[in-house]
Coordinates of N, CA and C in Angstrom, one line a residue:
X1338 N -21.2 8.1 -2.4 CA -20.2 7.0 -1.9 C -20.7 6.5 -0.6
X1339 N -20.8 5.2 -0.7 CA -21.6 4.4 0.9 C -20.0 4.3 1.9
X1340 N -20.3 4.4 2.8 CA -19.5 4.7 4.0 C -19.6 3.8 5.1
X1341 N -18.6 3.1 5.2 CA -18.5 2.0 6.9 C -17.5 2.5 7.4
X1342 N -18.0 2.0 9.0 CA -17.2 3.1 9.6 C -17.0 1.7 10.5
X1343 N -16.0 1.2 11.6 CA -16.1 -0.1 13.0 C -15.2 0.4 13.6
X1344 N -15.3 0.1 14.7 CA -14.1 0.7 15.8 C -13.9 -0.9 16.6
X1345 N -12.7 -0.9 17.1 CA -11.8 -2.1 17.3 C -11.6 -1.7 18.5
X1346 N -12.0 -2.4 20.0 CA -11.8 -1.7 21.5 C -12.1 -0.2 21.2
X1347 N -12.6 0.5 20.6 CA -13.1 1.6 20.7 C -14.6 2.0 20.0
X1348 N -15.2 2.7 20.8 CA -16.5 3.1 20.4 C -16.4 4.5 19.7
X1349 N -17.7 4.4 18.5 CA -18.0 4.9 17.3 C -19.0 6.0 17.6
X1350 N -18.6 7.6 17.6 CA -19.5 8.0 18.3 C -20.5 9.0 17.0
X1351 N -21.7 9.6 17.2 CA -22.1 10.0 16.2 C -21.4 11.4 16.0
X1352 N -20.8 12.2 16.8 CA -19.7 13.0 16.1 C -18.7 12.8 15.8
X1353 N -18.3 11.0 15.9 CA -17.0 10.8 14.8 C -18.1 10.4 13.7
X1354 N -18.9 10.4 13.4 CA -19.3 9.8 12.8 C -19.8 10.9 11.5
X1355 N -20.1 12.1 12.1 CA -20.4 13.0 11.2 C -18.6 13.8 10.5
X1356 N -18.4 14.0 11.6 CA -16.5 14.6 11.0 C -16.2 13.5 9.7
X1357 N -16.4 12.3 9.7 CA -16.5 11.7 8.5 C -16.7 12.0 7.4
X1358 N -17.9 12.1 7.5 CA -18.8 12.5 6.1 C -18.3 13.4 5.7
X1359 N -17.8 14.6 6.8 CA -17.1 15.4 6.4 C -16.1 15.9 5.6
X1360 N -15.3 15.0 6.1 CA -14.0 14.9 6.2 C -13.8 14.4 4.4
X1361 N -14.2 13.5 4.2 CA -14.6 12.4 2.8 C -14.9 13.3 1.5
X1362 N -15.4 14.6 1.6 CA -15.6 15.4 0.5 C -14.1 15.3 0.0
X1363 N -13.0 15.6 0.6 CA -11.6 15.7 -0.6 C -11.3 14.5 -0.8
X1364 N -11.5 13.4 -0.5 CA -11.5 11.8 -1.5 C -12.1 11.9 -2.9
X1365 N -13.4 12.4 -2.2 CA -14.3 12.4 -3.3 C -13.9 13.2 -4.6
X1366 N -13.1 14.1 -4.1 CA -13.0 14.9 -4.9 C -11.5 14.8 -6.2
X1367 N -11.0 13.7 -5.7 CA -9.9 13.0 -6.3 C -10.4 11.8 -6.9
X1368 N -11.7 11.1 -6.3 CA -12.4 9.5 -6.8 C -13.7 9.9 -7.0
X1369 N -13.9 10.4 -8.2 CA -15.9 11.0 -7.9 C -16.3 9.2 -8.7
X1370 N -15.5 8.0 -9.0 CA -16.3 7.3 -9.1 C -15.9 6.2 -8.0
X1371 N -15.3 6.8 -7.0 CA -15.4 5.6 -5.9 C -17.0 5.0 -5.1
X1372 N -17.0 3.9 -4.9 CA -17.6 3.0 -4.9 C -18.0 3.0 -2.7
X1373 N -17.0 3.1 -2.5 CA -17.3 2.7 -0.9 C -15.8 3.2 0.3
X1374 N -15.9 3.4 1.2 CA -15.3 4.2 2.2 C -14.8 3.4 3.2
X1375 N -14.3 2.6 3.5 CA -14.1 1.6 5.0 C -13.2 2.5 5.9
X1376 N -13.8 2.7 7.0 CA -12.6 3.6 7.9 C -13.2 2.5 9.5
X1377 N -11.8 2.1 9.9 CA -11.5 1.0 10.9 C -11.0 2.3 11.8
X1378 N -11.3 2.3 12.7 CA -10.4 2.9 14.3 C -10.3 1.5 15.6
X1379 N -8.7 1.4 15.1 CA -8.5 0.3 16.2 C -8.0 1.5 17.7
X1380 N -8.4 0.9 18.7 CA -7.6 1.7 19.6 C -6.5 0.5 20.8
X1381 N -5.7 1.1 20.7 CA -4.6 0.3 21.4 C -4.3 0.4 22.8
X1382 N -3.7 -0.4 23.6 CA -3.2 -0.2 25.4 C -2.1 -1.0 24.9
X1383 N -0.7 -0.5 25.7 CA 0.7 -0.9 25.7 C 0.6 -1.4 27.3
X1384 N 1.2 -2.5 27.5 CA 1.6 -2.7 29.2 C 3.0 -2.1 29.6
X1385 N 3.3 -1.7 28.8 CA 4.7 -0.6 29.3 C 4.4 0.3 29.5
X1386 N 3.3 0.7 29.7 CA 2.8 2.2 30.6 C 2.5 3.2 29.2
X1387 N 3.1 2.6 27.7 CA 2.9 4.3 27.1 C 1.5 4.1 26.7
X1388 N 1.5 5.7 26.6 CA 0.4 6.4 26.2 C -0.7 5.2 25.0
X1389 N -2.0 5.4 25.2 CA -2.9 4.6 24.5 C -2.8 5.3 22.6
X1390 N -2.9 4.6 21.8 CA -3.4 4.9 20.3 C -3.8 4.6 20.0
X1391 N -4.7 5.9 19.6 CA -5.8 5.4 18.0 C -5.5 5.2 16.9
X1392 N -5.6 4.3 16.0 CA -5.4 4.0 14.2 C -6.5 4.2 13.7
X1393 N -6.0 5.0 12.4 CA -7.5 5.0 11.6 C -6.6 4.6 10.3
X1394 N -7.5 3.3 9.7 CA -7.6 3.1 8.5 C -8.4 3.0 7.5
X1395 N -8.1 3.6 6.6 CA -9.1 3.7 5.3 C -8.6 3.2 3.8
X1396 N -9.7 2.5 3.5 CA -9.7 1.8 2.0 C -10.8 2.2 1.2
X1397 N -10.3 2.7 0.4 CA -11.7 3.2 -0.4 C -11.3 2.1 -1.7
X1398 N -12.7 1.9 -2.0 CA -12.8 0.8 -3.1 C -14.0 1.2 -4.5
X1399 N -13.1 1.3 -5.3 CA -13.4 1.5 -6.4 C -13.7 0.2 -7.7
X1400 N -13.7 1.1 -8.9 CA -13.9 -0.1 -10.2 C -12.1 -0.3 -10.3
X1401 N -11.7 0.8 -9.9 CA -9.7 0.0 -10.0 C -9.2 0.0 -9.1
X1402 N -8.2 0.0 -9.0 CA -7.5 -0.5 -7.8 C -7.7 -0.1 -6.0
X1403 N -7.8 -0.9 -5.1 CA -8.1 -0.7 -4.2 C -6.8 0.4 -3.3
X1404 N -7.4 1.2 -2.5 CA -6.0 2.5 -2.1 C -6.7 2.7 -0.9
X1405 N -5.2 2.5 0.0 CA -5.5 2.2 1.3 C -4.3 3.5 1.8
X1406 N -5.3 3.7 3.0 CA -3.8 4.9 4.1 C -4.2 4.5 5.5
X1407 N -3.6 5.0 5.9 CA -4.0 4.6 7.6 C -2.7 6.3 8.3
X1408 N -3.0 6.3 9.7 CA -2.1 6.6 10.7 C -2.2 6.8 12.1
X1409 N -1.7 7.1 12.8 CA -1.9 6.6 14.1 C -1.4 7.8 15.4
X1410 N -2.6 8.2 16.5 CA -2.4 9.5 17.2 C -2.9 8.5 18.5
X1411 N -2.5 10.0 19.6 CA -3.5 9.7 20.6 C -4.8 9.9 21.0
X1412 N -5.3 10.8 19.5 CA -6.2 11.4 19.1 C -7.2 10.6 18.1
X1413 N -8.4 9.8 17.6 CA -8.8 9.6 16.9 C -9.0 10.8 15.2
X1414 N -9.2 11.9 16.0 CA -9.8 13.0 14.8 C -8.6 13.2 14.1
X1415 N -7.6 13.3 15.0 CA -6.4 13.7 14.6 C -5.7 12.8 13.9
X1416 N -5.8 11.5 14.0 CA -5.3 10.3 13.3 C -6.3 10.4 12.4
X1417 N -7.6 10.6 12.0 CA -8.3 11.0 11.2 C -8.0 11.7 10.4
X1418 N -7.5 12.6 10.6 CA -7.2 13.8 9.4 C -6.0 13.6 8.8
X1419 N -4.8 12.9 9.8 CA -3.5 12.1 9.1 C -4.3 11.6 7.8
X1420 N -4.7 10.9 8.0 CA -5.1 9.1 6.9 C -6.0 10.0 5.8
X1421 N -6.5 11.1 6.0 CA -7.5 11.5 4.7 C -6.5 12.3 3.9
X1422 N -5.7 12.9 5.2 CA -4.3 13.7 3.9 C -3.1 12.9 3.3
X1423 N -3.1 11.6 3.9 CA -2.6 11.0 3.1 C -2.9 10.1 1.5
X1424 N -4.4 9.9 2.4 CA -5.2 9.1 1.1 C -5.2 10.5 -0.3
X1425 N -5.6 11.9 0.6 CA -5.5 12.4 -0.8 C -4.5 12.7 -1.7
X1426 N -3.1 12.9 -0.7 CA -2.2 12.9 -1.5 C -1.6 11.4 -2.4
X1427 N -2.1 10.2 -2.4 CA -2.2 9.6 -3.3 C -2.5 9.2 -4.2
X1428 N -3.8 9.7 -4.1 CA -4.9 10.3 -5.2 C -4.7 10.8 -6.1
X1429 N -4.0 12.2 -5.3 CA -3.7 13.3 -6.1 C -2.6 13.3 -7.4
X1430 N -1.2 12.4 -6.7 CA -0.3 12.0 -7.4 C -0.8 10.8 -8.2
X1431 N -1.6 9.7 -8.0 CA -2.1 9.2 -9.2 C -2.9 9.9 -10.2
X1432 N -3.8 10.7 -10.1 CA -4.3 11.5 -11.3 C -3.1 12.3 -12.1
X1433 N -2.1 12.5 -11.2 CA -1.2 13.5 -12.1 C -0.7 12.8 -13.1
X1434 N 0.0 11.5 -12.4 CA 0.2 9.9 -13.5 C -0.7 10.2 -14.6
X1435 N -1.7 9.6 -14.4 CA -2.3 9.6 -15.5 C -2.6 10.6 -16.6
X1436 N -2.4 12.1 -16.0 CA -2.6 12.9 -16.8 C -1.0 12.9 -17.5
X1437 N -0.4 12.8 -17.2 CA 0.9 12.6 -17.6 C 1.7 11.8 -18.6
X1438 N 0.5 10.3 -18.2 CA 0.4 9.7 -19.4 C 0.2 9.9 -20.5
X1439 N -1.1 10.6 -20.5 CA -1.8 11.2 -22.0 C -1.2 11.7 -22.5
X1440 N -0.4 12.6 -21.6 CA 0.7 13.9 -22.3 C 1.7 13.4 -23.1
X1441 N 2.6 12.1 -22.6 CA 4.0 11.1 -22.7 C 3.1 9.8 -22.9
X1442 N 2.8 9.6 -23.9 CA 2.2 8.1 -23.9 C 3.0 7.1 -23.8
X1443 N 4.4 7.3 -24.2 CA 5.2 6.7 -24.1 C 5.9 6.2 -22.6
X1444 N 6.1 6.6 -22.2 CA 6.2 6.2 -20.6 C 7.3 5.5 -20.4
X1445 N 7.0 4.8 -19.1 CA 7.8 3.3 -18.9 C 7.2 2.0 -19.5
X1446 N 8.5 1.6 -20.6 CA 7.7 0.9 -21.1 C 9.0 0.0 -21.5
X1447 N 8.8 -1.6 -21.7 CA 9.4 -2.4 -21.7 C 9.8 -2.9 -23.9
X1448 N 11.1 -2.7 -23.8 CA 11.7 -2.6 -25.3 C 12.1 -4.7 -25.7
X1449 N 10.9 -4.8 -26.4 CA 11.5 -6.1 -26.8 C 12.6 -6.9 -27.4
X1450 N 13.0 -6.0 -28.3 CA 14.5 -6.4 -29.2 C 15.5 -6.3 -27.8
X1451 N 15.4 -5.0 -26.9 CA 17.0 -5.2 -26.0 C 16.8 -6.1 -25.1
X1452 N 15.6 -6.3 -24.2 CA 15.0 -6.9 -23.0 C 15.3 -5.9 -22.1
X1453 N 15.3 -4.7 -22.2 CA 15.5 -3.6 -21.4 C 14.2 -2.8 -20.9
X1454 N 14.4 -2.3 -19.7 CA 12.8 -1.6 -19.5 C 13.5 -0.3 -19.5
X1455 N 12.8 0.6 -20.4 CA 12.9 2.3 -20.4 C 12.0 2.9 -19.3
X1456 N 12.6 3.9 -19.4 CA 11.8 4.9 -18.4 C 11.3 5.3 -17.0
X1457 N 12.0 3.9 -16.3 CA 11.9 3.6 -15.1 C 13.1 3.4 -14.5
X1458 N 13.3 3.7 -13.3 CA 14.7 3.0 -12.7 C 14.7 1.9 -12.3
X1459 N 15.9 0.9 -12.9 CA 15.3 -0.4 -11.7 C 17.1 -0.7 -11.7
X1460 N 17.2 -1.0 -10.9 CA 18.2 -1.3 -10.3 C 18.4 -2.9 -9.7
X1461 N 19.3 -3.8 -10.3 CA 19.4 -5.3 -10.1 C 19.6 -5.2 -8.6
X1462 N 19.1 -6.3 -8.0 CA 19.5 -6.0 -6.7 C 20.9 -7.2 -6.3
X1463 N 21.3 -7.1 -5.2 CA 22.5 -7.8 -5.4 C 22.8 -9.1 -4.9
X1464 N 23.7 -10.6 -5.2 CA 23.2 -11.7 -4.8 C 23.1 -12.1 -3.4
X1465 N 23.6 -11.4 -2.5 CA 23.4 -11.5 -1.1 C 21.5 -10.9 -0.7
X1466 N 21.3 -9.8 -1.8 CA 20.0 -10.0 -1.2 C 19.1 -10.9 -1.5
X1467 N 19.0 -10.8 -2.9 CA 18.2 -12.1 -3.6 C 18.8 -13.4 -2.5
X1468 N 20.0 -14.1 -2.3 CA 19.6 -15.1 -1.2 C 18.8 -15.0 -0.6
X1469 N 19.2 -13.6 0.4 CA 18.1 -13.7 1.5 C 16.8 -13.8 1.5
X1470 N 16.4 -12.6 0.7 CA 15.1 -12.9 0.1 C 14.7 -14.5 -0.3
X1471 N 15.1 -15.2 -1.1 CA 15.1 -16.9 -1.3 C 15.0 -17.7 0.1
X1472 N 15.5 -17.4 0.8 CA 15.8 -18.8 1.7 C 15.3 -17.5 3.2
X1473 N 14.1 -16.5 2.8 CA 13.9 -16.4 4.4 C 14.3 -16.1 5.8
X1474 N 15.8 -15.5 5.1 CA 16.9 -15.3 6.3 C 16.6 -14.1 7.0
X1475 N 15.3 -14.1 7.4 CA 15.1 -12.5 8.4 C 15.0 -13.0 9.7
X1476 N 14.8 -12.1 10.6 CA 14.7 -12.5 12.3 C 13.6 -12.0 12.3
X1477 N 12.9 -13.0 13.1 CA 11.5 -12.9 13.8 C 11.6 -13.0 15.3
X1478 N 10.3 -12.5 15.5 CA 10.1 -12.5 17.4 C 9.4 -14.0 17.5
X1479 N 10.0 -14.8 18.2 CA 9.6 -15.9 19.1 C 9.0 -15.8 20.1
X1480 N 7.0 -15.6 20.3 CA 6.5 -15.6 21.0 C 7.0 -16.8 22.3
X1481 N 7.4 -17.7 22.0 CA 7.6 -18.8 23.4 C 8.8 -18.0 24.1
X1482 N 9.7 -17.2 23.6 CA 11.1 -17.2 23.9 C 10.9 -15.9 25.1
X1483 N 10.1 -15.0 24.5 CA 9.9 -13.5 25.2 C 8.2 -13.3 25.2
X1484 N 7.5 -13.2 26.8 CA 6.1 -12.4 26.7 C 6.2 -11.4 26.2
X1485 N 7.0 -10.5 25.6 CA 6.4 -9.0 25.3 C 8.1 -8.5 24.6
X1486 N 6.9 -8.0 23.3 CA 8.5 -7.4 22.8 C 7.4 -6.3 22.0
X1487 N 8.3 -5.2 22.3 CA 7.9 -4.0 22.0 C 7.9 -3.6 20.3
X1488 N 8.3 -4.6 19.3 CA 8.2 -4.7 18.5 C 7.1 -5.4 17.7
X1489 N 5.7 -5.4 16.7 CA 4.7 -5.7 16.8 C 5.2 -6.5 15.7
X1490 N 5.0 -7.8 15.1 CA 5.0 -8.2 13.5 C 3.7 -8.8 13.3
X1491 N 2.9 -7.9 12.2 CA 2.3 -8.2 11.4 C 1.9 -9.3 10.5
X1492 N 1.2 -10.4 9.9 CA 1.5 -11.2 8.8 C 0.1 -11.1 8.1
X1493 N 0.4 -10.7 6.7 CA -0.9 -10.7 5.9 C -0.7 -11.4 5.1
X1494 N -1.6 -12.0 4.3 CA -1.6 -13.6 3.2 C -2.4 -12.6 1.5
X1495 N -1.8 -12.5 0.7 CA -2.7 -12.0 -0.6 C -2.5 -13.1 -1.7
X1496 N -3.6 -12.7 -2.4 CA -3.6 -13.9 -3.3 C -2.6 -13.5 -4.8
X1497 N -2.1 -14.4 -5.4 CA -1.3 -13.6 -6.5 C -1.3 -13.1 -7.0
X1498 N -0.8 -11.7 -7.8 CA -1.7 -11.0 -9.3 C -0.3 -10.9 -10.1
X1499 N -0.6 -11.4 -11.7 CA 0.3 -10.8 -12.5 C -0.1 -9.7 -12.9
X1500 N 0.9 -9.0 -12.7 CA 1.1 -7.7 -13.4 C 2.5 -7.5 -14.1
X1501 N 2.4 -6.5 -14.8 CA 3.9 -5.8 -15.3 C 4.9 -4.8 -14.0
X1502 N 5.9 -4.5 -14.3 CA 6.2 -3.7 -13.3 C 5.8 -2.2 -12.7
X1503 N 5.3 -1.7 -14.7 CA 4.8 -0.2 -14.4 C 3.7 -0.4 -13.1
X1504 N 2.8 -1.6 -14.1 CA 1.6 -1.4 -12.7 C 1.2 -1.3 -11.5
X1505 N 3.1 -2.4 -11.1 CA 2.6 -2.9 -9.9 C 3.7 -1.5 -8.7
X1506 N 4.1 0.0 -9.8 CA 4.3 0.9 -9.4 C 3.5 1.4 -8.9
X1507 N 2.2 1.8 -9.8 CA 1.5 2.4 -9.7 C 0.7 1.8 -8.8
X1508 N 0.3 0.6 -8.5 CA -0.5 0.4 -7.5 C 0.1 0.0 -6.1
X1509 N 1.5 0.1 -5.9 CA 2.6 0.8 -4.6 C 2.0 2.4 -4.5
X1510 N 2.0 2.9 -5.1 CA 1.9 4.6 -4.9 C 0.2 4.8 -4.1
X1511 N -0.7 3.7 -4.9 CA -1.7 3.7 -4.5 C -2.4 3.4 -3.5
X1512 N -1.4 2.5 -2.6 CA -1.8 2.2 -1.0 C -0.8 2.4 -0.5
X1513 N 0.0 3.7 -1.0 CA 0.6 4.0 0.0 C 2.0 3.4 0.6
X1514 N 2.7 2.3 0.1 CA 3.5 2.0 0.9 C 4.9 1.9 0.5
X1515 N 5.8 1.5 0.3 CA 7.2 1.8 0.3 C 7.6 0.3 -0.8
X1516 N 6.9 -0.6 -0.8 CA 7.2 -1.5 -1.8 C 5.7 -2.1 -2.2
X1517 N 5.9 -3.4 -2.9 CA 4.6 -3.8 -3.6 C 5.0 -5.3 -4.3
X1518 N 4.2 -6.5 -3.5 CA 4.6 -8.1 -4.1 C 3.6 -7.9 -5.2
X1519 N 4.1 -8.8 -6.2 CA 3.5 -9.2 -7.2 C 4.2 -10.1 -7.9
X1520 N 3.6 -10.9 -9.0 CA 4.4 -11.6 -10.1 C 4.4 -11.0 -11.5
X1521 N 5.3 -10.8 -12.1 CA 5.9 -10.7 -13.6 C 5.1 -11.1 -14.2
X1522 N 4.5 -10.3 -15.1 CA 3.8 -11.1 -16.0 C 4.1 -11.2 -17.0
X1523 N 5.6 -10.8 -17.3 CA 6.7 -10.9 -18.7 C 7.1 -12.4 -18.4
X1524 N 7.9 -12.6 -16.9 CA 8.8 -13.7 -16.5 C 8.1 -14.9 -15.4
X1525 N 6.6 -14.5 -14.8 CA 6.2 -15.3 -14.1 C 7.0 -15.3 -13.0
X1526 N 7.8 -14.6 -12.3 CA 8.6 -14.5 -11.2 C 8.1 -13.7 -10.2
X1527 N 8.0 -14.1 -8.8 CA 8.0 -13.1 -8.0 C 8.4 -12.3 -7.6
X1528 N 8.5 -11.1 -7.6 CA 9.2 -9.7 -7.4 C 8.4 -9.0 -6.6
X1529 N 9.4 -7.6 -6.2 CA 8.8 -6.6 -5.6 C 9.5 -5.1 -6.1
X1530 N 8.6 -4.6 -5.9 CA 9.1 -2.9 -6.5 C 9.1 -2.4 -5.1
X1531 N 9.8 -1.3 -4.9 CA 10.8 -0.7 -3.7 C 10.7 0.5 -4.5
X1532 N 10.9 1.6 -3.1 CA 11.0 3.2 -3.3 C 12.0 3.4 -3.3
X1533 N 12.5 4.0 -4.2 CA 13.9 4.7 -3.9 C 13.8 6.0 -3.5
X1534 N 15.0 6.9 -3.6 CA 14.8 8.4 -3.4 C 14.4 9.2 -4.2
X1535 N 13.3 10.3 -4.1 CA 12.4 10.9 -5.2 C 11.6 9.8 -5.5
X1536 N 11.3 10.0 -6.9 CA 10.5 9.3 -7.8 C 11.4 8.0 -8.5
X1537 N 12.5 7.6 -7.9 CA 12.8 6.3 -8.6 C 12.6 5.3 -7.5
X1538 N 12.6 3.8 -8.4 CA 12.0 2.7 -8.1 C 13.0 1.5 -8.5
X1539 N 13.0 0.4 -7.5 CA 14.2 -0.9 -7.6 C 13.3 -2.0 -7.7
X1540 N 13.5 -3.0 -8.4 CA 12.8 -4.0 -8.5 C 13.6 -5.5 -8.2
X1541 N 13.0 -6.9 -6.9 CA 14.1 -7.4 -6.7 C 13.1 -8.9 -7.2
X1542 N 13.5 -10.0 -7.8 CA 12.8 -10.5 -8.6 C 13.6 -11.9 -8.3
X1543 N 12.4 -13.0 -7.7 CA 13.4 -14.5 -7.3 C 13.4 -15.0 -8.3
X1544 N 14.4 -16.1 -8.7 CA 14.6 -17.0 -9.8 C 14.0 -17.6 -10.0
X1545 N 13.0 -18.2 -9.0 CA 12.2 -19.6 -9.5 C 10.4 -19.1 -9.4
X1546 N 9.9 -19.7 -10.5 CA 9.1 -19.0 -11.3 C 7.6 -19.7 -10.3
X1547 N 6.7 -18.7 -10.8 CA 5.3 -19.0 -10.1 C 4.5 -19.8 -11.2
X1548 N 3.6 -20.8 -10.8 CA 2.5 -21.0 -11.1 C 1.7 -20.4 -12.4
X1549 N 1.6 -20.5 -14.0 CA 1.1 -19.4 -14.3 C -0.5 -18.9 -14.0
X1550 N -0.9 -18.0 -14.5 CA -2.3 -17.7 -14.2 C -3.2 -18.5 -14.2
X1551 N -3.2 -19.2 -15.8 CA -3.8 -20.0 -16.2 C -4.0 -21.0 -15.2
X1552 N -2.9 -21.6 -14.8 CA -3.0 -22.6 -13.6 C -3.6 -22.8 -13.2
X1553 N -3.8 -21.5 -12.3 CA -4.5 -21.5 -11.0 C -5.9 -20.9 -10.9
X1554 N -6.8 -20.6 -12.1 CA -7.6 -20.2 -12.5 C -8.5 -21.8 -12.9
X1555 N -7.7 -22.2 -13.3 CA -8.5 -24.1 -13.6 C -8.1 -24.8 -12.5

């Protein structure tokens, strides 16, 4: 498995660089057909005096889906070893999926005569959220308004993918995070699947419909 390694305000030293390779045997050992290893260490400075952090993130990229972890110390090795125990533990719970599958073929799976999905939790979400969700009604930080707000917001741009809902569970589990955009590929709608507590899952879905694939492919 080929290995990139970049550090962001911080330098890459050849014993972070060996703890790596190291480190990477229990990936391997959940993805023996992964493809490549990207691990980013950004290091941070706060002007509020706190303490400096390291982030280490990692994407390993395969023939399926791409599965990302990351976490964050004062420590690189240590934030290191966060992000590999988490990547494995999502690994690990995907293979169980799938072994699970074979066992239960049947699964979550969507019943056409009721229009009902089996097997899964999903839970309608309620019209006050869907507004909000529709019309954008969150608070953001106003860089003109305040120099410095101890709160960081992020913005990342992805390109569409239809999927069904099982998948776009499974590929939540797979990077790790607590929900997952996608579009319907029953309804052409934009949705998102959400964690619930344990192993169940909410799905919250706008009314007005996307683009289909086709579309946007010509």
């Amino acid at each position: 498995m080929e290995t990139s390694i970049v550090g962001v305000g911080v330098g890459i030293t050849d014993r972070f660089r060996t703890v790596v390779e190291e480190k990477i045997a229990r990936i391997q050992t959940f993805a023996a057909r992964a493809q490549r290893l990207d691990v980013k260490v950004t290091h941070r400075v706060y002007r509020n005096g706190q303490v400096p952090e390291e982030t280490v993130e990692l994407t390993l990229v395969s023939k399926g889906p791409v599965v990302r972890a990351e976490a964050t110390d004062g420590d690189k090795f240590v934030a290191l070893d966060l992000a590999i125990d988490k990547m494995a533990e999502q690994l690990r719970r995907a293979k169980e999926k799938r072994v699970d599958g074979r066992q239960h073929p049947r699964g979550a799976h969507f019943e056409k005569g009721s229009g009902a999905l089996e097997g899964i939790d999903v839970e309608p979400a309620s019209v006050d959220v869907l507004r909000a969700v529709a019309t954008g009604n969150i608070p953001v930080q106003n860089d003109e308004e305040e120099a410095y707000s101890p709160v960081v917001i992020r913005t990342k741009n992805f390109d569409a993918e239809w999927m069904t809902v099982e998948e776009a569970v499974d590929r939540m589990e797979l990077v790790g995070h607590d929900f997952f955009l996608f579009v319907d590929a029953r309804t052409d709608h934009p949705s998102v699947v959400y964690r619930r507590k344990g192993w169940d899952y909410g799905v919250i879905a706008l009314s007005a419909q996307a683009p289909p694939a086709e579309a946007l492919a010509s």
